[in-house]
């Protein structure tokens, strides 16, 4: 993306920050507004739901732990109902928590306290991917009884079932369908799925994503036909 296009993207990007830490929210919102983004703040999930009902957003910055309804609940609602980027914000560094958020549909996870410039870099990267998807034509891919409608992030079965994918699931499925019968390591899939702050080769975030994808595309997830494990190495995708 050239500088002119990226500047236009920043001017049009609508961001909702949902966080009960008012000092951090004020600082972050002011920083992003100064960088050209349209930023709104909500201190809790009910307030965020009202703002979402009244306005469209391109990106959500969601605090994980808030009084009342948690950010997890809102993350899942957003991932299943709209095409928007989701960056979770939390002081929790637990791997299991990060994996759970990935399964719920988060695109990224940044740990408090964070550097504002790092947050900006992540937002820009997510925006570039979204712009790239919008610019490309809709690509239909057939495998087994499924039709993958890539840009709309859903799967359609021959029997009429329609399955919605999170953005990370769609990224990995796209990579699989473009590379059938090729061994894909966990490191490959971590990069493709844009899973950040991972622990390298031992990170199990991809395994959680694969488990979720299998539950959506396999008739018997315990005996997969399309997404097959190569023990100790990674996964291979079979068109079937």
PDB file of C-alpha atoms in Angstrom:
ATOM      1  CA  UNK A   1       0.000   0.000   0.000  1.00  0.00           C
ATOM      2  CA  UNK A   2       1.482   3.385  -0.967  1.00  0.00           C
ATOM      3  CA  UNK A   3       1.568   6.381   1.409  1.00  0.00           C
ATOM      4  CA  UNK A   4      -1.431   8.096  -0.209  1.00  0.00           C
ATOM      5  CA  UNK A   5      -3.605   4.988   0.027  1.00  0.00           C
ATOM      6  CA  UNK A   6      -2.526   4.305   3.614  1.00  0.00           C
ATOM      7  CA  UNK A   7      -3.289   7.886   4.616  1.00  0.00           C
ATOM      8  CA  UNK A   8      -6.775   7.615   3.069  1.00  0.00           C
ATOM      9  CA  UNK A   9      -7.316   4.353   4.915  1.00  0.00           C
ATOM     10  CA  UNK A  10      -6.445   5.981   8.236  1.00  0.00           C
ATOM     11  CA  UNK A  11      -8.792   8.868   7.571  1.00  0.00           C
ATOM     12  CA  UNK A  12     -11.710   6.525   6.902  1.00  0.00           C
ATOM     13  CA  UNK A  13     -11.017   3.797   9.487  1.00  0.00           C
ATOM     14  CA  UNK A  14     -13.538   3.786  12.334  1.00  0.00           C
ATOM     15  CA  UNK A  15     -12.235   2.377  15.617  1.00  0.00           C
ATOM     16  CA  UNK A  16     -14.150   1.529  18.794  1.00  0.00           C
ATOM     17  CA  UNK A  17     -12.088   1.062  21.947  1.00  0.00           C
ATOM     18  CA  UNK A  18     -13.907  -0.836  24.685  1.00  0.00           C
ATOM     19  CA  UNK A  19     -12.024  -0.571  27.986  1.00  0.00           C
ATOM     20  CA  UNK A  20     -12.915   0.429  31.549  1.00  0.00           C
ATOM     21  CA  UNK A  21      -9.436   1.908  32.118  1.00  0.00           C
ATOM     22  CA  UNK A  22     -10.328   5.518  31.416  1.00  0.00           C
ATOM     23  CA  UNK A  23      -6.787   6.893  31.618  1.00  0.00           C
ATOM     24  CA  UNK A  24      -5.436   4.334  29.137  1.00  0.00           C
ATOM     25  CA  UNK A  25      -8.448   4.787  26.872  1.00  0.00           C
ATOM     26  CA  UNK A  26      -8.102   8.568  26.836  1.00  0.00           C
ATOM     27  CA  UNK A  27      -4.399   8.334  26.038  1.00  0.00           C
ATOM     28  CA  UNK A  28      -4.869   5.700  23.322  1.00  0.00           C
ATOM     29  CA  UNK A  29      -7.847   7.400  21.685  1.00  0.00           C
ATOM     30  CA  UNK A  30      -6.018  10.740  21.593  1.00  0.00           C
ATOM     31  CA  UNK A  31      -2.963   9.076  20.063  1.00  0.00           C
ATOM     32  CA  UNK A  32      -4.968   7.320  17.326  1.00  0.00           C
ATOM     33  CA  UNK A  33      -7.033  10.423  16.556  1.00  0.00           C
ATOM     34  CA  UNK A  34      -3.776  12.327  16.129  1.00  0.00           C
ATOM     35  CA  UNK A  35      -2.715   9.655  13.620  1.00  0.00           C
ATOM     36  CA  UNK A  36      -5.869  10.196  11.557  1.00  0.00           C
ATOM     37  CA  UNK A  37      -8.272   7.540  12.829  1.00  0.00           C
ATOM     38  CA  UNK A  38     -11.903   8.080  13.785  1.00  0.00           C
ATOM     39  CA  UNK A  39     -11.965   6.746  17.340  1.00  0.00           C
ATOM     40  CA  UNK A  40     -14.824   6.257  19.799  1.00  0.00           C
ATOM     41  CA  UNK A  41     -14.665   4.910  23.347  1.00  0.00           C
ATOM     42  CA  UNK A  42     -17.047   2.729  25.342  1.00  0.00           C
ATOM     43  CA  UNK A  43     -16.325   1.883  29.017  1.00  0.00           C
ATOM     44  CA  UNK A  44     -18.153  -1.453  29.011  1.00  0.00           C
ATOM     45  CA  UNK A  45     -19.861  -4.001  26.777  1.00  0.00           C
ATOM     46  CA  UNK A  46     -23.450  -2.664  27.076  1.00  0.00           C
ATOM     47  CA  UNK A  47     -22.269   0.795  26.033  1.00  0.00           C
ATOM     48  CA  UNK A  48     -20.291  -0.758  23.168  1.00  0.00           C
ATOM     49  CA  UNK A  49     -23.336  -2.670  21.931  1.00  0.00           C
ATOM     50  CA  UNK A  50     -25.315   0.553  21.774  1.00  0.00           C
ATOM     51  CA  UNK A  51     -22.584   2.292  19.786  1.00  0.00           C
ATOM     52  CA  UNK A  52     -22.337  -0.699  17.419  1.00  0.00           C
ATOM     53  CA  UNK A  53     -26.093  -0.559  16.862  1.00  0.00           C
ATOM     54  CA  UNK A  54     -25.833   3.119  15.915  1.00  0.00           C
ATOM     55  CA  UNK A  55     -22.586   3.133  13.898  1.00  0.00           C
ATOM     56  CA  UNK A  56     -20.436   0.816  11.747  1.00  0.00           C
ATOM     57  CA  UNK A  57     -16.830   0.143  12.795  1.00  0.00           C
ATOM     58  CA  UNK A  58     -13.800  -1.233  10.972  1.00  0.00           C
ATOM     59  CA  UNK A  59     -11.730  -2.147  14.019  1.00  0.00           C
ATOM     60  CA  UNK A  60     -12.348  -2.985  17.670  1.00  0.00           C
ATOM     61  CA  UNK A  61      -9.857  -2.688  20.535  1.00  0.00           C
ATOM     62  CA  UNK A  62     -11.385  -4.864  23.259  1.00  0.00           C
ATOM     63  CA  UNK A  63     -10.269  -5.108  26.853  1.00  0.00           C
ATOM     64  CA  UNK A  64     -10.446  -8.699  28.048  1.00  0.00           C
ATOM     65  CA  UNK A  65     -11.397  -8.102  31.676  1.00  0.00           C
ATOM     66  CA  UNK A  66     -14.113  -5.557  32.451  1.00  0.00           C
ATOM     67  CA  UNK A  67     -16.776  -5.342  35.180  1.00  0.00           C
ATOM     68  CA  UNK A  68     -19.953  -7.113  34.075  1.00  0.00           C
ATOM     69  CA  UNK A  69     -19.862  -8.676  30.621  1.00  0.00           C
ATOM     70  CA  UNK A  70     -16.314  -9.572  29.565  1.00  0.00           C
ATOM     71  CA  UNK A  71     -14.566  -8.679  26.337  1.00  0.00           C
ATOM     72  CA  UNK A  72     -14.687 -12.361  25.356  1.00  0.00           C
ATOM     73  CA  UNK A  73     -18.437 -12.199  24.895  1.00  0.00           C
ATOM     74  CA  UNK A  74     -18.278  -9.104  22.707  1.00  0.00           C
ATOM     75  CA  UNK A  75     -15.376 -10.584  20.721  1.00  0.00           C
ATOM     76  CA  UNK A  76     -17.490 -13.584  19.773  1.00  0.00           C
ATOM     77  CA  UNK A  77     -20.483 -11.416  18.880  1.00  0.00           C
ATOM     78  CA  UNK A  78     -18.404  -9.239  16.563  1.00  0.00           C
ATOM     79  CA  UNK A  79     -16.576 -12.167  14.931  1.00  0.00           C
ATOM     80  CA  UNK A  80     -19.793 -13.960  14.026  1.00  0.00           C
ATOM     81  CA  UNK A  81     -21.905 -10.966  12.999  1.00  0.00           C
ATOM     82  CA  UNK A  82     -19.671  -8.554  11.110  1.00  0.00           C
ATOM     83  CA  UNK A  83     -16.508  -8.226   9.057  1.00  0.00           C
ATOM     84  CA  UNK A  84     -14.277  -6.129  11.307  1.00  0.00           C
ATOM     85  CA  UNK A  85     -10.814  -6.397  12.805  1.00  0.00           C
ATOM     86  CA  UNK A  86     -10.496  -7.328  16.483  1.00  0.00           C
ATOM     87  CA  UNK A  87      -7.471  -6.646  18.673  1.00  0.00           C
ATOM     88  CA  UNK A  88      -7.791  -7.858  22.257  1.00  0.00           C
ATOM     89  CA  UNK A  89      -6.068  -5.836  24.985  1.00  0.00           C
ATOM     90  CA  UNK A  90      -5.135  -7.407  28.317  1.00  0.00           C
ATOM     91  CA  UNK A  91      -2.507  -7.647  31.044  1.00  0.00           C
ATOM     92  CA  UNK A  92      -2.909 -11.452  31.016  1.00  0.00           C
ATOM     93  CA  UNK A  93      -0.016 -13.228  29.271  1.00  0.00           C
ATOM     94  CA  UNK A  94      -1.349 -16.772  29.695  1.00  0.00           C
ATOM     95  CA  UNK A  95      -1.007 -18.897  26.536  1.00  0.00           C
ATOM     96  CA  UNK A  96      -4.294 -20.703  27.142  1.00  0.00           C
ATOM     97  CA  UNK A  97      -6.134 -17.397  27.340  1.00  0.00           C
ATOM     98  CA  UNK A  98      -4.621 -16.217  24.062  1.00  0.00           C
ATOM     99  CA  UNK A  99      -5.595 -19.472  22.376  1.00  0.00           C
ATOM    100  CA  UNK A 100      -9.156 -19.164  23.675  1.00  0.00           C
ATOM    101  CA  UNK A 101      -9.418 -15.644  22.252  1.00  0.00           C
ATOM    102  CA  UNK A 102      -8.077 -16.848  18.916  1.00  0.00           C
ATOM    103  CA  UNK A 103     -10.811 -19.462  18.842  1.00  0.00           C
ATOM    104  CA  UNK A 104     -13.400 -16.784  19.554  1.00  0.00           C
ATOM    105  CA  UNK A 105     -12.313 -14.790  16.505  1.00  0.00           C
ATOM    106  CA  UNK A 106      -9.727 -12.247  17.666  1.00  0.00           C
ATOM    107  CA  UNK A 107      -7.176 -11.200  15.027  1.00  0.00           C
ATOM    108  CA  UNK A 108      -4.495 -10.073  17.443  1.00  0.00           C
ATOM    109  CA  UNK A 109      -3.643  -9.758  21.142  1.00  0.00           C
ATOM    110  CA  UNK A 110      -1.571  -7.021  22.731  1.00  0.00           C
ATOM    111  CA  UNK A 111      -0.431  -7.051  26.347  1.00  0.00           C
ATOM    112  CA  UNK A 112      -0.799  -4.096  28.716  1.00  0.00           C
ATOM    113  CA  UNK A 113       1.076  -1.905  29.212  1.00  0.00           C
ATOM    114  CA  UNK A 114       1.770  -1.575  25.498  1.00  0.00           C
ATOM    115  CA  UNK A 115       3.764   0.821  23.375  1.00  0.00           C
ATOM    116  CA  UNK A 116       1.432   3.086  21.397  1.00  0.00           C
ATOM    117  CA  UNK A 117       3.639   2.805  18.321  1.00  0.00           C
ATOM    118  CA  UNK A 118       3.421  -0.995  18.479  1.00  0.00           C
ATOM    119  CA  UNK A 119      -0.379  -0.771  18.645  1.00  0.00           C
ATOM    120  CA  UNK A 120      -0.352   1.573  15.655  1.00  0.00           C
ATOM    121  CA  UNK A 121       1.804  -0.844  13.660  1.00  0.00           C
ATOM    122  CA  UNK A 122      -0.611  -3.681  14.372  1.00  0.00           C
ATOM    123  CA  UNK A 123      -3.627  -1.584  13.410  1.00  0.00           C
ATOM    124  CA  UNK A 124      -1.983  -0.565  10.151  1.00  0.00           C
ATOM    125  CA  UNK A 125      -1.095  -4.167   9.321  1.00  0.00           C
ATOM    126  CA  UNK A 126      -4.662  -5.288   9.981  1.00  0.00           C
ATOM    127  CA  UNK A 127      -6.033  -2.419   7.875  1.00  0.00           C
ATOM    128  CA  UNK A 128      -3.748  -3.325   4.964  1.00  0.00           C
ATOM    129  CA  UNK A 129      -5.002  -6.897   4.995  1.00  0.00           C
ATOM    130  CA  UNK A 130      -8.615  -5.734   5.013  1.00  0.00           C
ATOM    131  CA  UNK A 131      -8.001  -3.347   2.116  1.00  0.00           C
ATOM    132  CA  UNK A 132      -6.276  -6.096   0.163  1.00  0.00           C
ATOM    133  CA  UNK A 133      -9.245  -8.410   0.670  1.00  0.00           C
ATOM    134  CA  UNK A 134     -11.693  -5.729  -0.471  1.00  0.00           C
ATOM    135  CA  UNK A 135      -9.644  -4.976  -3.562  1.00  0.00           C
ATOM    136  CA  UNK A 136      -9.469  -8.589  -4.684  1.00  0.00           C
ATOM    137  CA  UNK A 137     -12.376 -10.266  -6.390  1.00  0.00           C
ATOM    138  CA  UNK A 138     -14.409 -12.896  -4.634  1.00  0.00           C
ATOM    139  CA  UNK A 139     -12.688 -16.259  -5.003  1.00  0.00           C
ATOM    140  CA  UNK A 140     -14.681 -19.490  -4.910  1.00  0.00           C
ATOM    141  CA  UNK A 141     -12.869 -22.667  -3.964  1.00  0.00           C
ATOM    142  CA  UNK A 142     -14.367 -26.165  -3.986  1.00  0.00           C
ATOM    143  CA  UNK A 143     -13.160 -28.991  -1.762  1.00  0.00           C
ATOM    144  CA  UNK A 144     -15.168 -32.064  -0.952  1.00  0.00           C
ATOM    145  CA  UNK A 145     -18.789 -31.034  -0.429  1.00  0.00           C
ATOM    146  CA  UNK A 146     -17.791 -27.468   0.485  1.00  0.00           C
ATOM    147  CA  UNK A 147     -17.564 -24.191  -1.407  1.00  0.00           C
ATOM    148  CA  UNK A 148     -15.302 -21.613   0.239  1.00  0.00           C
ATOM    149  CA  UNK A 149     -16.408 -18.039  -0.478  1.00  0.00           C
ATOM    150  CA  UNK A 150     -13.142 -16.422   0.575  1.00  0.00           C
ATOM    151  CA  UNK A 151     -13.884 -12.703   0.694  1.00  0.00           C
ATOM    152  CA  UNK A 152     -17.191 -13.249   2.455  1.00  0.00           C
ATOM    153  CA  UNK A 153     -15.544 -15.593   4.988  1.00  0.00           C
ATOM    154  CA  UNK A 154     -18.078 -18.364   4.760  1.00  0.00           C
ATOM    155  CA  UNK A 155     -18.424 -21.959   3.674  1.00  0.00           C
ATOM    156  CA  UNK A 156     -21.397 -23.375   1.824  1.00  0.00           C
ATOM    157  CA  UNK A 157     -22.129 -27.100   1.916  1.00  0.00           C
ATOM    158  CA  UNK A 158     -23.831 -29.062  -0.862  1.00  0.00           C
ATOM    159  CA  UNK A 159     -26.759 -29.641   1.513  1.00  0.00           C
ATOM    160  CA  UNK A 160     -27.280 -25.880   1.908  1.00  0.00           C
ATOM    161  CA  UNK A 161     -25.537 -25.340   5.239  1.00  0.00           C
ATOM    162  CA  UNK A 162     -23.728 -22.007   5.600  1.00  0.00           C
ATOM    163  CA  UNK A 163     -20.798 -21.765   8.033  1.00  0.00           C
ATOM    164  CA  UNK A 164     -19.183 -18.480   9.084  1.00  0.00           C
ATOM    165  CA  UNK A 165     -15.400 -18.330   9.571  1.00  0.00           C
ATOM    166  CA  UNK A 166     -13.372 -15.972  11.736  1.00  0.00           C
ATOM    167  CA  UNK A 167     -10.735 -13.953   9.897  1.00  0.00           C
ATOM    168  CA  UNK A 168      -7.890 -16.162  11.191  1.00  0.00           C
ATOM    169  CA  UNK A 169      -9.765 -19.320  10.162  1.00  0.00           C
ATOM    170  CA  UNK A 170     -10.367 -17.868   6.697  1.00  0.00           C
ATOM    171  CA  UNK A 171      -6.703 -16.897   6.301  1.00  0.00           C
ATOM    172  CA  UNK A 172      -5.530 -20.395   7.158  1.00  0.00           C
ATOM    173  CA  UNK A 173      -8.172 -22.116   5.017  1.00  0.00           C
ATOM    174  CA  UNK A 174      -7.180 -19.919   2.084  1.00  0.00           C
ATOM    175  CA  UNK A 175      -3.536 -20.938   2.583  1.00  0.00           C
ATOM    176  CA  UNK A 176      -4.547 -24.592   2.721  1.00  0.00           C
ATOM    177  CA  UNK A 177      -6.658 -24.434  -0.447  1.00  0.00           C
ATOM    178  CA  UNK A 178      -3.841 -22.667  -2.313  1.00  0.00           C
ATOM    179  CA  UNK A 179      -1.346 -25.328  -1.186  1.00  0.00           C
ATOM    180  CA  UNK A 180      -3.071 -28.740  -1.307  1.00  0.00           C
ATOM    181  CA  UNK A 181      -0.982 -31.809  -0.477  1.00  0.00           C
ATOM    182  CA  UNK A 182       1.837 -29.618   0.859  1.00  0.00           C
ATOM    183  CA  UNK A 183       3.205 -29.990   4.396  1.00  0.00           C
ATOM    184  CA  UNK A 184       2.409 -26.804   6.357  1.00  0.00           C
ATOM    185  CA  UNK A 185       4.357 -26.371   9.598  1.00  0.00           C
ATOM    186  CA  UNK A 186       2.924 -24.680  12.680  1.00  0.00           C
ATOM    187  CA  UNK A 187       5.306 -21.774  12.084  1.00  0.00           C
ATOM    188  CA  UNK A 188       3.892 -21.354   8.554  1.00  0.00           C
ATOM    189  CA  UNK A 189       0.332 -21.286   9.878  1.00  0.00           C
ATOM    190  CA  UNK A 190       1.157 -18.950  12.759  1.00  0.00           C
ATOM    191  CA  UNK A 191       2.437 -16.448  10.204  1.00  0.00           C
ATOM    192  CA  UNK A 192      -0.490 -16.957   7.816  1.00  0.00           C
ATOM    193  CA  UNK A 193      -3.071 -16.627  10.588  1.00  0.00           C
ATOM    194  CA  UNK A 194      -1.402 -13.448  11.860  1.00  0.00           C
ATOM    195  CA  UNK A 195      -1.047 -14.892  15.341  1.00  0.00           C
ATOM    196  CA  UNK A 196       1.341 -12.568  17.155  1.00  0.00           C
ATOM    197  CA  UNK A 197       3.241 -12.764  20.442  1.00  0.00           C
ATOM    198  CA  UNK A 198       3.451 -16.531  20.126  1.00  0.00           C
ATOM    199  CA  UNK A 199       6.051 -18.780  21.687  1.00  0.00           C
ATOM    200  CA  UNK A 200       7.644 -20.220  18.554  1.00  0.00           C
ATOM    201  CA  UNK A 201       7.630 -23.874  17.581  1.00  0.00           C
ATOM    202  CA  UNK A 202       6.030 -24.958  20.856  1.00  0.00           C
ATOM    203  CA  UNK A 203       3.086 -22.610  20.529  1.00  0.00           C
ATOM    204  CA  UNK A 204      -0.234 -24.469  20.390  1.00  0.00           C
ATOM    205  CA  UNK A 205      -2.390 -21.613  19.072  1.00  0.00           C
ATOM    206  CA  UNK A 206      -2.484 -23.174  15.607  1.00  0.00           C
ATOM    207  CA  UNK A 207      -3.670 -26.487  17.038  1.00  0.00           C
ATOM    208  CA  UNK A 208      -6.653 -24.685  18.546  1.00  0.00           C
ATOM    209  CA  UNK A 209      -7.417 -23.046  15.203  1.00  0.00           C
ATOM    210  CA  UNK A 210      -7.128 -26.354  13.368  1.00  0.00           C
ATOM    211  CA  UNK A 211      -9.455 -28.002  15.880  1.00  0.00           C
ATOM    212  CA  UNK A 212     -12.026 -25.292  15.277  1.00  0.00           C
ATOM    213  CA  UNK A 213     -11.671 -25.500  11.488  1.00  0.00           C
ATOM    214  CA  UNK A 214     -12.084 -29.260  11.605  1.00  0.00           C
ATOM    215  CA  UNK A 215     -15.283 -28.879  13.604  1.00  0.00           C
ATOM    216  CA  UNK A 216     -16.616 -26.796  10.724  1.00  0.00           C
ATOM    217  CA  UNK A 217     -15.400 -28.642   7.621  1.00  0.00           C
ATOM    218  CA  UNK A 218     -15.021 -32.276   8.642  1.00  0.00           C
ATOM    219  CA  UNK A 219     -17.913 -34.719   8.831  1.00  0.00           C
ATOM    220  CA  UNK A 220     -15.953 -36.538  11.553  1.00  0.00           C
ATOM    221  CA  UNK A 221     -13.432 -34.138  13.156  1.00  0.00           C
ATOM    222  CA  UNK A 222     -11.814 -37.042  14.977  1.00  0.00           C
ATOM    223  CA  UNK A 223     -11.083 -38.733  11.627  1.00  0.00           C
ATOM    224  CA  UNK A 224     -10.388 -35.773   9.313  1.00  0.00           C
ATOM    225  CA  UNK A 225     -10.426 -36.096   5.542  1.00  0.00           C
ATOM    226  CA  UNK A 226      -9.340 -32.579   4.556  1.00  0.00           C
ATOM    227  CA  UNK A 227      -7.040 -31.287   7.327  1.00  0.00           C
ATOM    228  CA  UNK A 228      -4.706 -34.116   8.224  1.00  0.00           C
ATOM    229  CA  UNK A 229      -2.010 -34.141  10.898  1.00  0.00           C
ATOM    230  CA  UNK A 230       1.582 -35.058  10.085  1.00  0.00           C
ATOM    231  CA  UNK A 231       2.778 -35.941  13.561  1.00  0.00           C
ATOM    232  CA  UNK A 232       5.673 -33.832  14.787  1.00  0.00           C
ATOM    233  CA  UNK A 233       5.727 -31.731  11.611  1.00  0.00           C
ATOM    234  CA  UNK A 234       2.430 -29.951  10.928  1.00  0.00           C
ATOM    235  CA  UNK A 235      -0.600 -30.410   8.692  1.00  0.00           C
ATOM    236  CA  UNK A 236      -1.486 -31.318   5.118  1.00  0.00           C
ATOM    237  CA  UNK A 237      -4.675 -30.226   3.347  1.00  0.00           C
ATOM    238  CA  UNK A 238      -6.435 -32.719   1.078  1.00  0.00           C
ATOM    239  CA  UNK A 239      -9.090 -31.544  -1.363  1.00  0.00           C
ATOM    240  CA  UNK A 240     -10.887 -34.887  -0.910  1.00  0.00           C
TER     241      UNK A 240
END
